[in-house]
C-alpha positions as a Python dict, from the first residue, in 0.01 Angstrom:
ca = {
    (1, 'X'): (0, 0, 0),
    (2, 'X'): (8, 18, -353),
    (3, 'X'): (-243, 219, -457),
    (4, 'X'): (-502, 135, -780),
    (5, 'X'): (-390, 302, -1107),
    (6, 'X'): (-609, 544, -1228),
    (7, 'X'): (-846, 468, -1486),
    (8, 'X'): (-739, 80, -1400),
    (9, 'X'): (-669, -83, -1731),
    (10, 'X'): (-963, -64, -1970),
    (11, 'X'): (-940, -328, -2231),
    (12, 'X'): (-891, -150, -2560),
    (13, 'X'): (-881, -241, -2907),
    (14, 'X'): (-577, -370, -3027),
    (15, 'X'): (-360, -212, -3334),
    (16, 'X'): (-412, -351, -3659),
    (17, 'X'): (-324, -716, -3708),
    (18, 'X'): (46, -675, -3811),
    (19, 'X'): (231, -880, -4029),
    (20, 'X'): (361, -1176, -3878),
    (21, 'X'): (300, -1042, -3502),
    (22, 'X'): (208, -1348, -3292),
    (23, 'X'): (423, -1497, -3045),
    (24, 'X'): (507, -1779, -3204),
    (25, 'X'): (689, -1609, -3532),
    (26, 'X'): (898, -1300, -3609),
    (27, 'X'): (649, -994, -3652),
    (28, 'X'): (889, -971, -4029),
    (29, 'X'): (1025, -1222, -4208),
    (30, 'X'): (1413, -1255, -4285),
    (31, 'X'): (1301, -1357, -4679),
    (32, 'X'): (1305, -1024, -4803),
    (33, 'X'): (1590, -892, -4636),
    (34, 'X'): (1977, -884, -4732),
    (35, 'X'): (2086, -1189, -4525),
    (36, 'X'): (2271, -984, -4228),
    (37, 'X'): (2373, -1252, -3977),
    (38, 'X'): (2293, -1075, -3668),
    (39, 'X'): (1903, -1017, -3793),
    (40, 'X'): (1893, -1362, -3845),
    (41, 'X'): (2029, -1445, -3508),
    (42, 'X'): (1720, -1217, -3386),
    (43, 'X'): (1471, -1417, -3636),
    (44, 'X'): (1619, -1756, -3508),
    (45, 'X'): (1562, -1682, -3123),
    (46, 'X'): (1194, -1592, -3215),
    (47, 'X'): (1151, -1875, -3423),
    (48, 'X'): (1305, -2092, -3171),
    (49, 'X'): (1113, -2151, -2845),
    (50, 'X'): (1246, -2331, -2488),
    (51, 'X'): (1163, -2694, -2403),
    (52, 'X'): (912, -2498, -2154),
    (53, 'X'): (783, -2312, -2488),
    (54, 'X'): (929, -1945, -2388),
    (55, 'X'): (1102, -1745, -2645),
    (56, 'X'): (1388, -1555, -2552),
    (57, 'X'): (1278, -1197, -2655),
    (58, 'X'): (1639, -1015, -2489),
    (59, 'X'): (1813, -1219, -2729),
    (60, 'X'): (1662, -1159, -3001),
    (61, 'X'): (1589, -805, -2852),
    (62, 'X'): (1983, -788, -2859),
    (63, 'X'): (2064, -951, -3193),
    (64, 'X'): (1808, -694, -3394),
    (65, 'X'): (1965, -397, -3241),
    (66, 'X'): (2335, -505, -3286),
    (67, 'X'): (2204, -561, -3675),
    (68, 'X'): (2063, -202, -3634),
    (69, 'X'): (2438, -77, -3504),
    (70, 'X'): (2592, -218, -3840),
    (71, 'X'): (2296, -79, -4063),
    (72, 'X'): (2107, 263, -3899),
    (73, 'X'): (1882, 254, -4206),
    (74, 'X'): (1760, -124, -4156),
    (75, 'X'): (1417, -17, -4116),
    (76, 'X'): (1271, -396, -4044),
    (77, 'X'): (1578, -463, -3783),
    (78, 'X'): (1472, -133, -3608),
    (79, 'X'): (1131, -262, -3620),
    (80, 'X'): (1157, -556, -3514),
    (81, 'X'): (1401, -453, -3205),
    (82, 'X'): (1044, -262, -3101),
    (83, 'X'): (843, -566, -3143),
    (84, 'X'): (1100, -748, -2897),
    (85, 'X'): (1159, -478, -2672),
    (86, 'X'): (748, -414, -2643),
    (87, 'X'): (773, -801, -2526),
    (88, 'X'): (995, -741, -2250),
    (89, 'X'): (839, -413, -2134),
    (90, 'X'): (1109, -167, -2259),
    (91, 'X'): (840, 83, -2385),
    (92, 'X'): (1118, 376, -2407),
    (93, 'X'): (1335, 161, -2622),
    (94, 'X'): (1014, 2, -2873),
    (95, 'X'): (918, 386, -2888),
    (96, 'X'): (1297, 432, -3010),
    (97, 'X'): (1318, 162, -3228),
    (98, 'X'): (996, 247, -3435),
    (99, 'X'): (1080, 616, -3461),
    (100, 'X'): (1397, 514, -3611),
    (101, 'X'): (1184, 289, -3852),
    (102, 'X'): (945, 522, -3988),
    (103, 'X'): (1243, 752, -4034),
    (104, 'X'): (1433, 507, -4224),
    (105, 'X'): (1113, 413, -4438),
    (106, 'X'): (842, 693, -4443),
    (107, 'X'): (599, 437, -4620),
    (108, 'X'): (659, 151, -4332),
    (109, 'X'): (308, 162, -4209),
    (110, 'X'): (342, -124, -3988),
    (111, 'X'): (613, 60, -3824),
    (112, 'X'): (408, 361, -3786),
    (113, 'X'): (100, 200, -3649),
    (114, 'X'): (335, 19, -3371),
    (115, 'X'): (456, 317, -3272),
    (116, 'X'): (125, 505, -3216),
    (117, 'X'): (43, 256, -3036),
    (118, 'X'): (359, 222, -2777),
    (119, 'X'): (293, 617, -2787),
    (120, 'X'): (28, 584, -2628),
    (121, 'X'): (183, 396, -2353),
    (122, 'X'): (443, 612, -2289),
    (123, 'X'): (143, 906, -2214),
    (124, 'X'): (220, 1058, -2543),
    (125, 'X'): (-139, 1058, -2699),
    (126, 'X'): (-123, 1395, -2842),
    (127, 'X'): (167, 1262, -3087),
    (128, 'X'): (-85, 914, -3130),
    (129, 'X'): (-355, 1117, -3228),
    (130, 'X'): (-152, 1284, -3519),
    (131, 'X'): (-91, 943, -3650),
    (132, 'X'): (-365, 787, -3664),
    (133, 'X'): (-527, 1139, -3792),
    (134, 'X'): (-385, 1110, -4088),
    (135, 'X'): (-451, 713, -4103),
    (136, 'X'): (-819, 819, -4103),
    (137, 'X'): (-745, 1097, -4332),
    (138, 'X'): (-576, 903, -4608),
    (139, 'X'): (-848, 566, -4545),
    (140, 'X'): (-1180, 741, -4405),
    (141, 'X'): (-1371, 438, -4430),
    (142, 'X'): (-1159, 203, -4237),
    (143, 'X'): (-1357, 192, -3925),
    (144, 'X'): (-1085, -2, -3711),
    (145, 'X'): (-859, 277, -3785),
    (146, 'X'): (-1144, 544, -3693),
    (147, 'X'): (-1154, 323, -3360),
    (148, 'X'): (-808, 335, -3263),
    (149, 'X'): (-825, 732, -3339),
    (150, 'X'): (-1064, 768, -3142),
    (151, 'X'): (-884, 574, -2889),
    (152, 'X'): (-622, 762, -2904),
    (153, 'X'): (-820, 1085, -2861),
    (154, 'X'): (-994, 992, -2521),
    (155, 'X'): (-674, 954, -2442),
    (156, 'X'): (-527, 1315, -2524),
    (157, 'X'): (-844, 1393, -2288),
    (158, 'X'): (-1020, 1583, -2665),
    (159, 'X'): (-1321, 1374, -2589),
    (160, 'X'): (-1515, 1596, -2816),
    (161, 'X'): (-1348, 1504, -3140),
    (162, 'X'): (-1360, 1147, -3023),
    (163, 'X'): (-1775, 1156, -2957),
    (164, 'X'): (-1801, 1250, -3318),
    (165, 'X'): (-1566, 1011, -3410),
    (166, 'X'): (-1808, 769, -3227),
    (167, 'X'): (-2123, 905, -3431),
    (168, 'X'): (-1915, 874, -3745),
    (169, 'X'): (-1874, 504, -3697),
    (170, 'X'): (-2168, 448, -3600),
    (171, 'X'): (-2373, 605, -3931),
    (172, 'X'): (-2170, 381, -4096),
    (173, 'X'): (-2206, 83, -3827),
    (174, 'X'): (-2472, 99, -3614),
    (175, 'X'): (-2316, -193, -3432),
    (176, 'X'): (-2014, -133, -3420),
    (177, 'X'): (-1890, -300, -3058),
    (178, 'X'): (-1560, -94, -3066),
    (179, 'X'): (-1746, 199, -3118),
    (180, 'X'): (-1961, 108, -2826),
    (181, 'X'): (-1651, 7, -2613),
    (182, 'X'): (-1457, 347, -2668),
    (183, 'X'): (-1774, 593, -2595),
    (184, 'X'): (-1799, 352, -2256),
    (185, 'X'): (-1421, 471, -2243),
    (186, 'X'): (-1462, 821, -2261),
    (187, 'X'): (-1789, 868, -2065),
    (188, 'X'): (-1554, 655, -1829),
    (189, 'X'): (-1278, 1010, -1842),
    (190, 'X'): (-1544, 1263, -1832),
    (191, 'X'): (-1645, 1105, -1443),
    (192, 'X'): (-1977, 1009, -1669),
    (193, 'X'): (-2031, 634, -1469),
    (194, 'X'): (-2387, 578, -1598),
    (195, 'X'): (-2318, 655, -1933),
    (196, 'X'): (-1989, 459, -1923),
    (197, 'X'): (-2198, 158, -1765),
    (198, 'X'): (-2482, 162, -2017),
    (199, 'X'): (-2215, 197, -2326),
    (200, 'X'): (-2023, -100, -2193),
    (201, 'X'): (-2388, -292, -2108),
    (202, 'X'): (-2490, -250, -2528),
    (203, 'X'): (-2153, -326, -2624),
    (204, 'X'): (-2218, -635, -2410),
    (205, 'X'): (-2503, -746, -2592),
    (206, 'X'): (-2308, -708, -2928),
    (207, 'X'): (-2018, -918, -2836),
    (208, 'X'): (-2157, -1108, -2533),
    (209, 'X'): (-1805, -1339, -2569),
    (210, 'X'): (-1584, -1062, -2537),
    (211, 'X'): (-1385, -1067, -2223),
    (212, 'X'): (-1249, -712, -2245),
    (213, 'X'): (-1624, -607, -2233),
    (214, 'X'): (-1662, -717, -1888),
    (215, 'X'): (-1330, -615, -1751),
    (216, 'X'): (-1473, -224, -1850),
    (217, 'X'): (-1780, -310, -1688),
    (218, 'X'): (-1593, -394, -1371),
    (219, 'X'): (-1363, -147, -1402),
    (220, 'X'): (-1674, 159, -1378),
    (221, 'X'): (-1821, -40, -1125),
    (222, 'X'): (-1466, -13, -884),
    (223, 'X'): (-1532, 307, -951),
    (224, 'X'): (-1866, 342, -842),
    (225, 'X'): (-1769, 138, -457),
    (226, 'X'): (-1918, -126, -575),
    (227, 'X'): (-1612, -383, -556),
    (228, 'X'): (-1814, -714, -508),
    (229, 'X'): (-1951, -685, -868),
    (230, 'X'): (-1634, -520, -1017),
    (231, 'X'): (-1446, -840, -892),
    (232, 'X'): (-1740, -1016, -986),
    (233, 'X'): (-1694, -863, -1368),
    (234, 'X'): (-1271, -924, -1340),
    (235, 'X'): (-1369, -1300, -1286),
    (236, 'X'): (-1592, -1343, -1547),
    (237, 'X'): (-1337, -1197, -1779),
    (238, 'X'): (-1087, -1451, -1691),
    (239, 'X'): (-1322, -1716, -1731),
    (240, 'X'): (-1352, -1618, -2060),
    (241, 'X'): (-981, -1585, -2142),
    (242, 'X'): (-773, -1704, -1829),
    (243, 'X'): (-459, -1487, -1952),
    (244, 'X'): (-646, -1169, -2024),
    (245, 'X'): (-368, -880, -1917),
    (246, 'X'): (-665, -605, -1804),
    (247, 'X'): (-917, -843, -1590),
    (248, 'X'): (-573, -988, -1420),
    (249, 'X'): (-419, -666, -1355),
    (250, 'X'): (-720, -551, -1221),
    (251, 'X'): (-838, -844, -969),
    (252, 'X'): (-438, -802, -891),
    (253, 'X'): (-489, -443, -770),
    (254, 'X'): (-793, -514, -590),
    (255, 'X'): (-642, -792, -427),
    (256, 'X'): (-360, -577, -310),
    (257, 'X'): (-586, -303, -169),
    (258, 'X'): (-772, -555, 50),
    (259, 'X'): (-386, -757, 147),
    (260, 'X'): (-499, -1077, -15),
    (261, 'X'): (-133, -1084, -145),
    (262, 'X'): (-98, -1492, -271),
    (263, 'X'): (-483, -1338, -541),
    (264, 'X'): (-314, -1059, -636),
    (265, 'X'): (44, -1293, -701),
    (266, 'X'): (-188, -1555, -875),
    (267, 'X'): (-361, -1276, -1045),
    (268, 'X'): (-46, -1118, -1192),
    (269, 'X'): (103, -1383, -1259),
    (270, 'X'): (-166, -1508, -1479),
    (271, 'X'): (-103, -1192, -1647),
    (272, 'X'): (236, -1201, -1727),
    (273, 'X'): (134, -1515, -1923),
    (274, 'X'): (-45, -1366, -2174),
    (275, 'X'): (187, -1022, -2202),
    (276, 'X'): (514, -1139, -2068),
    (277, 'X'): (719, -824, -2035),
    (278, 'X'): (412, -642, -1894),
    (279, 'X'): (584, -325, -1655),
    (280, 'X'): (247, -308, -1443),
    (281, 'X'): (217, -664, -1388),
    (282, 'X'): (546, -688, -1267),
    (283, 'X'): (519, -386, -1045),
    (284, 'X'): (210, -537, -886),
    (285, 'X'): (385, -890, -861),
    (286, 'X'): (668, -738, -676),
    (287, 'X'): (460, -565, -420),
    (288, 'X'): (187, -901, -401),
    (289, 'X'): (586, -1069, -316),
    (290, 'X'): (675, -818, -59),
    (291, 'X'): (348, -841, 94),
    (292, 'X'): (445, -1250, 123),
    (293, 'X'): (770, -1129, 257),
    (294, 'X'): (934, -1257, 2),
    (295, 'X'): (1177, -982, 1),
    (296, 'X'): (1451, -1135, -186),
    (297, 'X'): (1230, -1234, -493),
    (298, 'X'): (1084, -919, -474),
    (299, 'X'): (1401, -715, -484),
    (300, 'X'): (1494, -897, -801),
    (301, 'X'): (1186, -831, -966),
    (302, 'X'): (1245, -437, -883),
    (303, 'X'): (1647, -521, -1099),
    (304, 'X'): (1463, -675, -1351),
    (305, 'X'): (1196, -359, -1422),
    (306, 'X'): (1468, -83, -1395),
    (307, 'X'): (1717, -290, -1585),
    (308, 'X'): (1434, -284, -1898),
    (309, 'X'): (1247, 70, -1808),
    (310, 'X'): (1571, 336, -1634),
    (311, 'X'): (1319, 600, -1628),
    (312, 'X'): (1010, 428, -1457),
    (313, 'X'): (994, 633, -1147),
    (314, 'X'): (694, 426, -984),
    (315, 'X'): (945, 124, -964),
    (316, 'X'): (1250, 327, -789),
    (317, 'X'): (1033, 471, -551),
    (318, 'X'): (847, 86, -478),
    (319, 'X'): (1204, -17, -463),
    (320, 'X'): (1362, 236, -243),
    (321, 'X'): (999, 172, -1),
    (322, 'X'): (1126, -214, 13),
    (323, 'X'): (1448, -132, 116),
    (324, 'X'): (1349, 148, 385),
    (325, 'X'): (1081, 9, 508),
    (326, 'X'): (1042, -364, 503),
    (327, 'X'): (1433, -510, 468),
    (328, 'X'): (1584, -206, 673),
    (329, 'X'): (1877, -177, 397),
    (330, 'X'): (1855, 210, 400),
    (331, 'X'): (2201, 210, 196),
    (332, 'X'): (1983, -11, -60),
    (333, 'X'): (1735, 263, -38),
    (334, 'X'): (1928, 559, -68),
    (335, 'X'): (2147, 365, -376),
    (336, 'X'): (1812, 330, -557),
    (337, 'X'): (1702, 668, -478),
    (338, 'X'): (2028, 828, -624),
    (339, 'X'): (2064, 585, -919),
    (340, 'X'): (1737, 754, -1008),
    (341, 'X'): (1845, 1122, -985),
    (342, 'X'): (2181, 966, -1208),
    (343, 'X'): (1980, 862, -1431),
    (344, 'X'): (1689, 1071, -1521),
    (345, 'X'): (1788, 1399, -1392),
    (346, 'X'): (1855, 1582, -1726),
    (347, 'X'): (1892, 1908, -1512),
    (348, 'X'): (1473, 1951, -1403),
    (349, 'X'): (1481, 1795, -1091),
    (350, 'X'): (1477, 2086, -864),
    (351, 'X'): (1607, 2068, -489),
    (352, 'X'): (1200, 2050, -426),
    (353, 'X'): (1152, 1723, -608),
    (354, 'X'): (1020, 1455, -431),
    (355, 'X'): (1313, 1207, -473),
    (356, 'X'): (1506, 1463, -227),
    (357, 'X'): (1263, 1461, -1),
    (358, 'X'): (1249, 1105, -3),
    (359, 'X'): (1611, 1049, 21),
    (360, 'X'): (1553, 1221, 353),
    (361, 'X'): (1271, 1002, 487),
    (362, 'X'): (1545, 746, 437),
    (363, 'X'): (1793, 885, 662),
    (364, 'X'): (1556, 982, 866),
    (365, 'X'): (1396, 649, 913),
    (366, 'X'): (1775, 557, 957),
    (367, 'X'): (1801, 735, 1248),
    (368, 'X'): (1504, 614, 1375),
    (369, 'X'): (1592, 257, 1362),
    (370, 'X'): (1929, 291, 1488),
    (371, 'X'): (1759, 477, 1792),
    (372, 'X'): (1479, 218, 1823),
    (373, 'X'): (1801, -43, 1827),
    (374, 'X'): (1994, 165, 2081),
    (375, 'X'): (1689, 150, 2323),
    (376, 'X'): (1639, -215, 2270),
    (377, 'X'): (1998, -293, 2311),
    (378, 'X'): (1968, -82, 2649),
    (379, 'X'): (1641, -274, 2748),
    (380, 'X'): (1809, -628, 2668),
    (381, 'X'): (2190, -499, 2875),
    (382, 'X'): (1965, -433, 3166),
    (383, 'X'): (1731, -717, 3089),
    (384, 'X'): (2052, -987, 3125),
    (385, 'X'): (2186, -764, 3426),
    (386, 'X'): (1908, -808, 3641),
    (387, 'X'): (1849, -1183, 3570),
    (388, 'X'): (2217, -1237, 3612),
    (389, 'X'): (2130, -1050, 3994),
    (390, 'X'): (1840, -1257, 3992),
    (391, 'X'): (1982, -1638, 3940),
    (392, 'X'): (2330, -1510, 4164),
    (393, 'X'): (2037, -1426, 4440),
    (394, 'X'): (1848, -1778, 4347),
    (395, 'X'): (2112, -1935, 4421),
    (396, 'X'): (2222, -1764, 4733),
    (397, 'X'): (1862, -1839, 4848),
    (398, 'X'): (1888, -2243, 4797),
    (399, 'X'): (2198, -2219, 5007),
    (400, 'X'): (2024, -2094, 5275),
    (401, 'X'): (1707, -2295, 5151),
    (402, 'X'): (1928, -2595, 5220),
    (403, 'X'): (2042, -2475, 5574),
    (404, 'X'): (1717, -2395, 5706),
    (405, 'X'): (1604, -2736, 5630),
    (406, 'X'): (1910, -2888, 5757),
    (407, 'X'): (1762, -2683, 6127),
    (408, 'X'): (1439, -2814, 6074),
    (409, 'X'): (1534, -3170, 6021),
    (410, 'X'): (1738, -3193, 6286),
    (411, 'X'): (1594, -2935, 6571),
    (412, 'X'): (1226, -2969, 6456),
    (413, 'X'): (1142, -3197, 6759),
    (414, 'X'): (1291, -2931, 7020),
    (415, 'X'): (1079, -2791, 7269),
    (416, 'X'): (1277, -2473, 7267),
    (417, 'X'): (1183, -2456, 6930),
    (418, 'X'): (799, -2553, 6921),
    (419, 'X'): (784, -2283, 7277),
    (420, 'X'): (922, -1995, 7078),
    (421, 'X'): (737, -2039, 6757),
    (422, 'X'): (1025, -2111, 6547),
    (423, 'X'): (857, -2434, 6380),
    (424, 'X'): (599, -2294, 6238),
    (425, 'X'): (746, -1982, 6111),
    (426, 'X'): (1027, -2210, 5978),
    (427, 'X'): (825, -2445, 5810),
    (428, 'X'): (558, -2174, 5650),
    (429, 'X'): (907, -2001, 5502),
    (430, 'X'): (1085, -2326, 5421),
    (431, 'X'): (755, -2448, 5189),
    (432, 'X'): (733, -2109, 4994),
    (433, 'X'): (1108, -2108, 4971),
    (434, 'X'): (1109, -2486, 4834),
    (435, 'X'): (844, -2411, 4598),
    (436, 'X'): (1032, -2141, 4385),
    (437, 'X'): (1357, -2304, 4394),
    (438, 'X'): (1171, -2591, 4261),
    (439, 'X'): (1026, -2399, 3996),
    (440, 'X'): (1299, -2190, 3967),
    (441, 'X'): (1114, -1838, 3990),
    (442, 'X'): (1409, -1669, 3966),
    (443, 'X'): (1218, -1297, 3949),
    (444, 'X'): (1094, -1429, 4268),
    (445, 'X'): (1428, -1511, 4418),
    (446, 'X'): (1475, -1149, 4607),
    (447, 'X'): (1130, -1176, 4783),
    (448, 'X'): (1147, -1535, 4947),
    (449, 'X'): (1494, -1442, 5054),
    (450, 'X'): (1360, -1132, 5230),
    (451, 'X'): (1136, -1390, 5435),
    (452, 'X'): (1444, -1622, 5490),
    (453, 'X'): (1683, -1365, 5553),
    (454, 'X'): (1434, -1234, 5841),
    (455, 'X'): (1320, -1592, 6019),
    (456, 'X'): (1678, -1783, 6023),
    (457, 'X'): (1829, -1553, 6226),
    (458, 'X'): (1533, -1606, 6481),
    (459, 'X'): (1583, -1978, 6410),
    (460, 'X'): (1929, -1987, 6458),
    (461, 'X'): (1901, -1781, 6811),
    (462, 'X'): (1689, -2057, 6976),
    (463, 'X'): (1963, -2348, 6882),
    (464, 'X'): (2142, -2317, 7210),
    (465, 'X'): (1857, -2387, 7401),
    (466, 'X'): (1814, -2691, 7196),
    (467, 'X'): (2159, -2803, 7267),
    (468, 'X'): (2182, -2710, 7681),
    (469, 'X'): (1840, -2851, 7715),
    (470, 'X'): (1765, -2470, 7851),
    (471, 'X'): (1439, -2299, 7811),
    (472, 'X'): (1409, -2119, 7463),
    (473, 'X'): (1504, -1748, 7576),
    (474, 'X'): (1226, -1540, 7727),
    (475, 'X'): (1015, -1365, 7512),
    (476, 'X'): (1091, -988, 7466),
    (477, 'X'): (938, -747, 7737),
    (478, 'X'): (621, -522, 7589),
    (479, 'X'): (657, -167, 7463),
    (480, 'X'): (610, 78, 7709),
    (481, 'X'): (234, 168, 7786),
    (482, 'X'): (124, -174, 7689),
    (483, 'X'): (-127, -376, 7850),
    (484, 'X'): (-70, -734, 8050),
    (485, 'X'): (-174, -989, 7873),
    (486, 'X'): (-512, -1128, 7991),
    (487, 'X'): (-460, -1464, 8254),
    (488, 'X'): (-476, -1809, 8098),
    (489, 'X'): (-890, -1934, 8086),
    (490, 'X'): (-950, -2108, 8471),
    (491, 'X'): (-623, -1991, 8619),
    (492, 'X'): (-618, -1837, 8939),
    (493, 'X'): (-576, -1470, 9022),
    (494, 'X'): (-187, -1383, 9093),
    (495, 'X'): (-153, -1320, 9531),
    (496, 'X'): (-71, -965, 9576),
    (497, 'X'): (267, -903, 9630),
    (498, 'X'): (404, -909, 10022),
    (499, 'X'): (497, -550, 10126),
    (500, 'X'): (811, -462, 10184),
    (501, 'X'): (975, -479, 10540),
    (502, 'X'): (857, -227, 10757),
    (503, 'X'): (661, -31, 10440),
    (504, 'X'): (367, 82, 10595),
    (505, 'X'): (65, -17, 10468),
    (506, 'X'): (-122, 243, 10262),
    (507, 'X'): (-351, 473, 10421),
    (508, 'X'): (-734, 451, 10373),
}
């Protein structure tokens, strides 16, 4: 199963409003820019949505960085290939992009506030924190900023320096909800549960519409067992704001931990809609698909995450567990497994990492499986042997089903045959007989013709008698020692025998 992230995804404040960074437009406009045609390609496929009203980020993705291949120093195209490759989840290559963007303009702060925040993604707070340290340094009274460094701090685990960022705000804001939201954050880190609770509870009653509110609230209260009210909290959230990424990927990862897989596909999917490149989302949609068996779809998901992210170990591992253990493709799974080493091992994965020992469950769940097939194949050989011994014996047995009746029908009347028994143990064996090779029992073939095989003979012997008009043959003669049978009821005692001539009678 795949396991809840840790921490779950606490809604956060967002980085400064950028220019021009909705959906609908290019986060920079091509106006003040040398008129490069590849940028402009970029600006067009943002500008330029589907009939369905999706924009295709890889191609713009793809047009800003070939305008950044002609121009290292174009500072917006490097920019903008991070605002595009954010979209579609390539977090290593926005983190790239805006590096090489603040290089090229030391004074791009837009560039440098997008790529604190995609540093903080990639589980590089410490390097966030410097950021937006000096963002607070150079503009102490911008409180967003203070936020967001503070943010960035819980996140370095210096929760500290972000409590006293939190008292700092609030002398100057007493209520301030992000404040509020962040301190609900960090009590949230420190294992602090009723302190996280009541933090998210008064930033509650400060922005009672806010949805992200009430996904933290849930989020503490997963923590605490109490899922009824966490997925209670998720829902509410999504009420609020049907799309929200954190109350979706949540419910998602609850829904997967209980196997409600069709929730948790609903629940992702709804949260791919409002951040469509999302890497978690699709993680958790590909499992929610395997869990439909939906292998194929799911498979293809797995392409489309390592295709975007080569270094996102989670996904090569879900990938190579698809494989192994649900599509039994262990080539599949031993391809992913070593596509991973090729492409991440930058000489620190030791012979103890766990990809090797993974790549040996593989085989060894190979083996496994091509054992569990040999004994099946052996079980399903013997299987067809013995019910090819079984119908060859069912129908030996209606041949001699057939000739018994054939005696029946035509010596059933004999006296011979009624004086020796013969009917009745003919006809008892002829109606069980009948009755399987009408049903055709053919596992119980073998034991009726035991039956027949021991009565026709008997049958057959008394057919003479029939035919010569004889008496059926005499009955055989008792075992030795055994007793005369009692006289017929009303029949007269047997004479004693005459003596022999000229025995002399016995003395008395």
């Amino acid at each position: 199963m795949f396991n809840l992230r840790s921490l779950l995804f606490f809604a956060v404040l967002g980085v400064a409003a950028l220019p021009g960074c909705g959906d609908k437009a290019p986060p920079e406009s091509a106006v003040t820019l040398s008129p490069k045609d590849a940028f402009l390609n970029g600006v067009k496929s943002l500008r330029t949505p589907a009939k369905d009203g999706s924009i295709d980020y890889q191609a713009a993705f793809n047009a800003f960085v070939q305008a950044t291949t002609l121009d290292p120093n174009f500072a917006k195209a490097h920019f903008n290939a991070g605002w595009t490759a954010e979209r579609l989840g390539r977090r290593a290559d926005a983190e790239t992009h805006y590096r090489a963007a603040v290089a090229a303009n030391a004074d791009y702060t837009s560039a440098t506030m997008a790529l604190a925040s995609v540093l903080l993604s990639n589980d590089k707070a410490d390097e966030a924190v410097a950021i937006y340290r000096a963002a607070v340094e150079k503009a102490p009274e911008d409180i967003s900023m203070r936020n967001l460094y503070m943010e960035s701090l819980a996140a370095a685990d210096q929760y500290d320096e972000a409590l006293k960022q939190a008292r700092e705000i609030l002398l100057r804001d007493a209520k301030n909800v992000g404040a509020y939201r962040n301190l609900s954050r960090v009590y949230f880190a420190k294992n602090d549960y009723k302190m996280s609770q009541l933090c998210a509870e008064k930033a509650r009653t400060l922005a009672e519409g806010d949805p992200g509110i009430y996904n933290n609230i849930g989020v503490t209260y997963l923590v605490m067992n109490d899922e009824p009210a966490a997925i209670s909290e998720f829902k509410t959230a999504i009420k609020m704001d049907s799309d929200n990424t954190e109350a979706n990927l949540n419910l998602g990862y609850v829904a997967l931990n209980s196997g409600d897989f069709d929730l948790a596909f609903s629940s992702f999917e709804a949260a791919l809609k409002g951040a469509p490149g999302n890497t978690d989302a699709k993680m958790g949609m590909a499992v929610a698909l395997r869990g439909r068996k939906e292998y194929d779809k799911s498979a293809k998901l797995y392409e489309e995450i390592l295709s975007a992210d080569p270094g996102n170990e989670r996904a090569y591992y879900n990938a190579a567990t698809l494989y192994e253990k649900y599509t039994k493709d262990y080539k599949k799974a031993s391809k992913v497994l070593q596509a991973y080493v090729d492409t991440n091992n930058k000489g620190q994965m030791g012979p103890d990492h766990e990809v090797y020992a993974r790549m040996d469950r593989v085989k060894e769940s190979e083996r496994i499986e091509e054992e569990r097939k040999r004994v099946e194949e052996q079980k399903r050989k013997e299987a067809e042997d013995r019910k090819k011994r079984q119908q060859e014996t069912f129908e030996q047995l209606k041949g001699k089903v057939a000739e018994l009746k054939k005696i029946m029908d035509t010596y059933g009347s004999c006296p011979a045959m009624v004086e020796s028994g013969a009917i009745d143990a003919g006809t008892m064996v002829l109606e069980q007989a009948v009755a399987v090779v009408e049903a055709e029992e053919f596992d119980m073939a073998g034991d009726i013709m035991t039956f027949v095989d021991e009565a026709l003979p008997q049958i057959q012997a008394v057919i003479p008698s029939c035919a010569s008009g004889a008496p059926a043959p005499a009955p055989a003669a008792p075992a030795e020692g055994a007793a005369p049978a009692a006289p017929a009821e009303g029949a007269a005692p047997a004479a004693p025998a005459a003596p022999a001539e000229g025995a002399a009678p016995s003395g008395g």
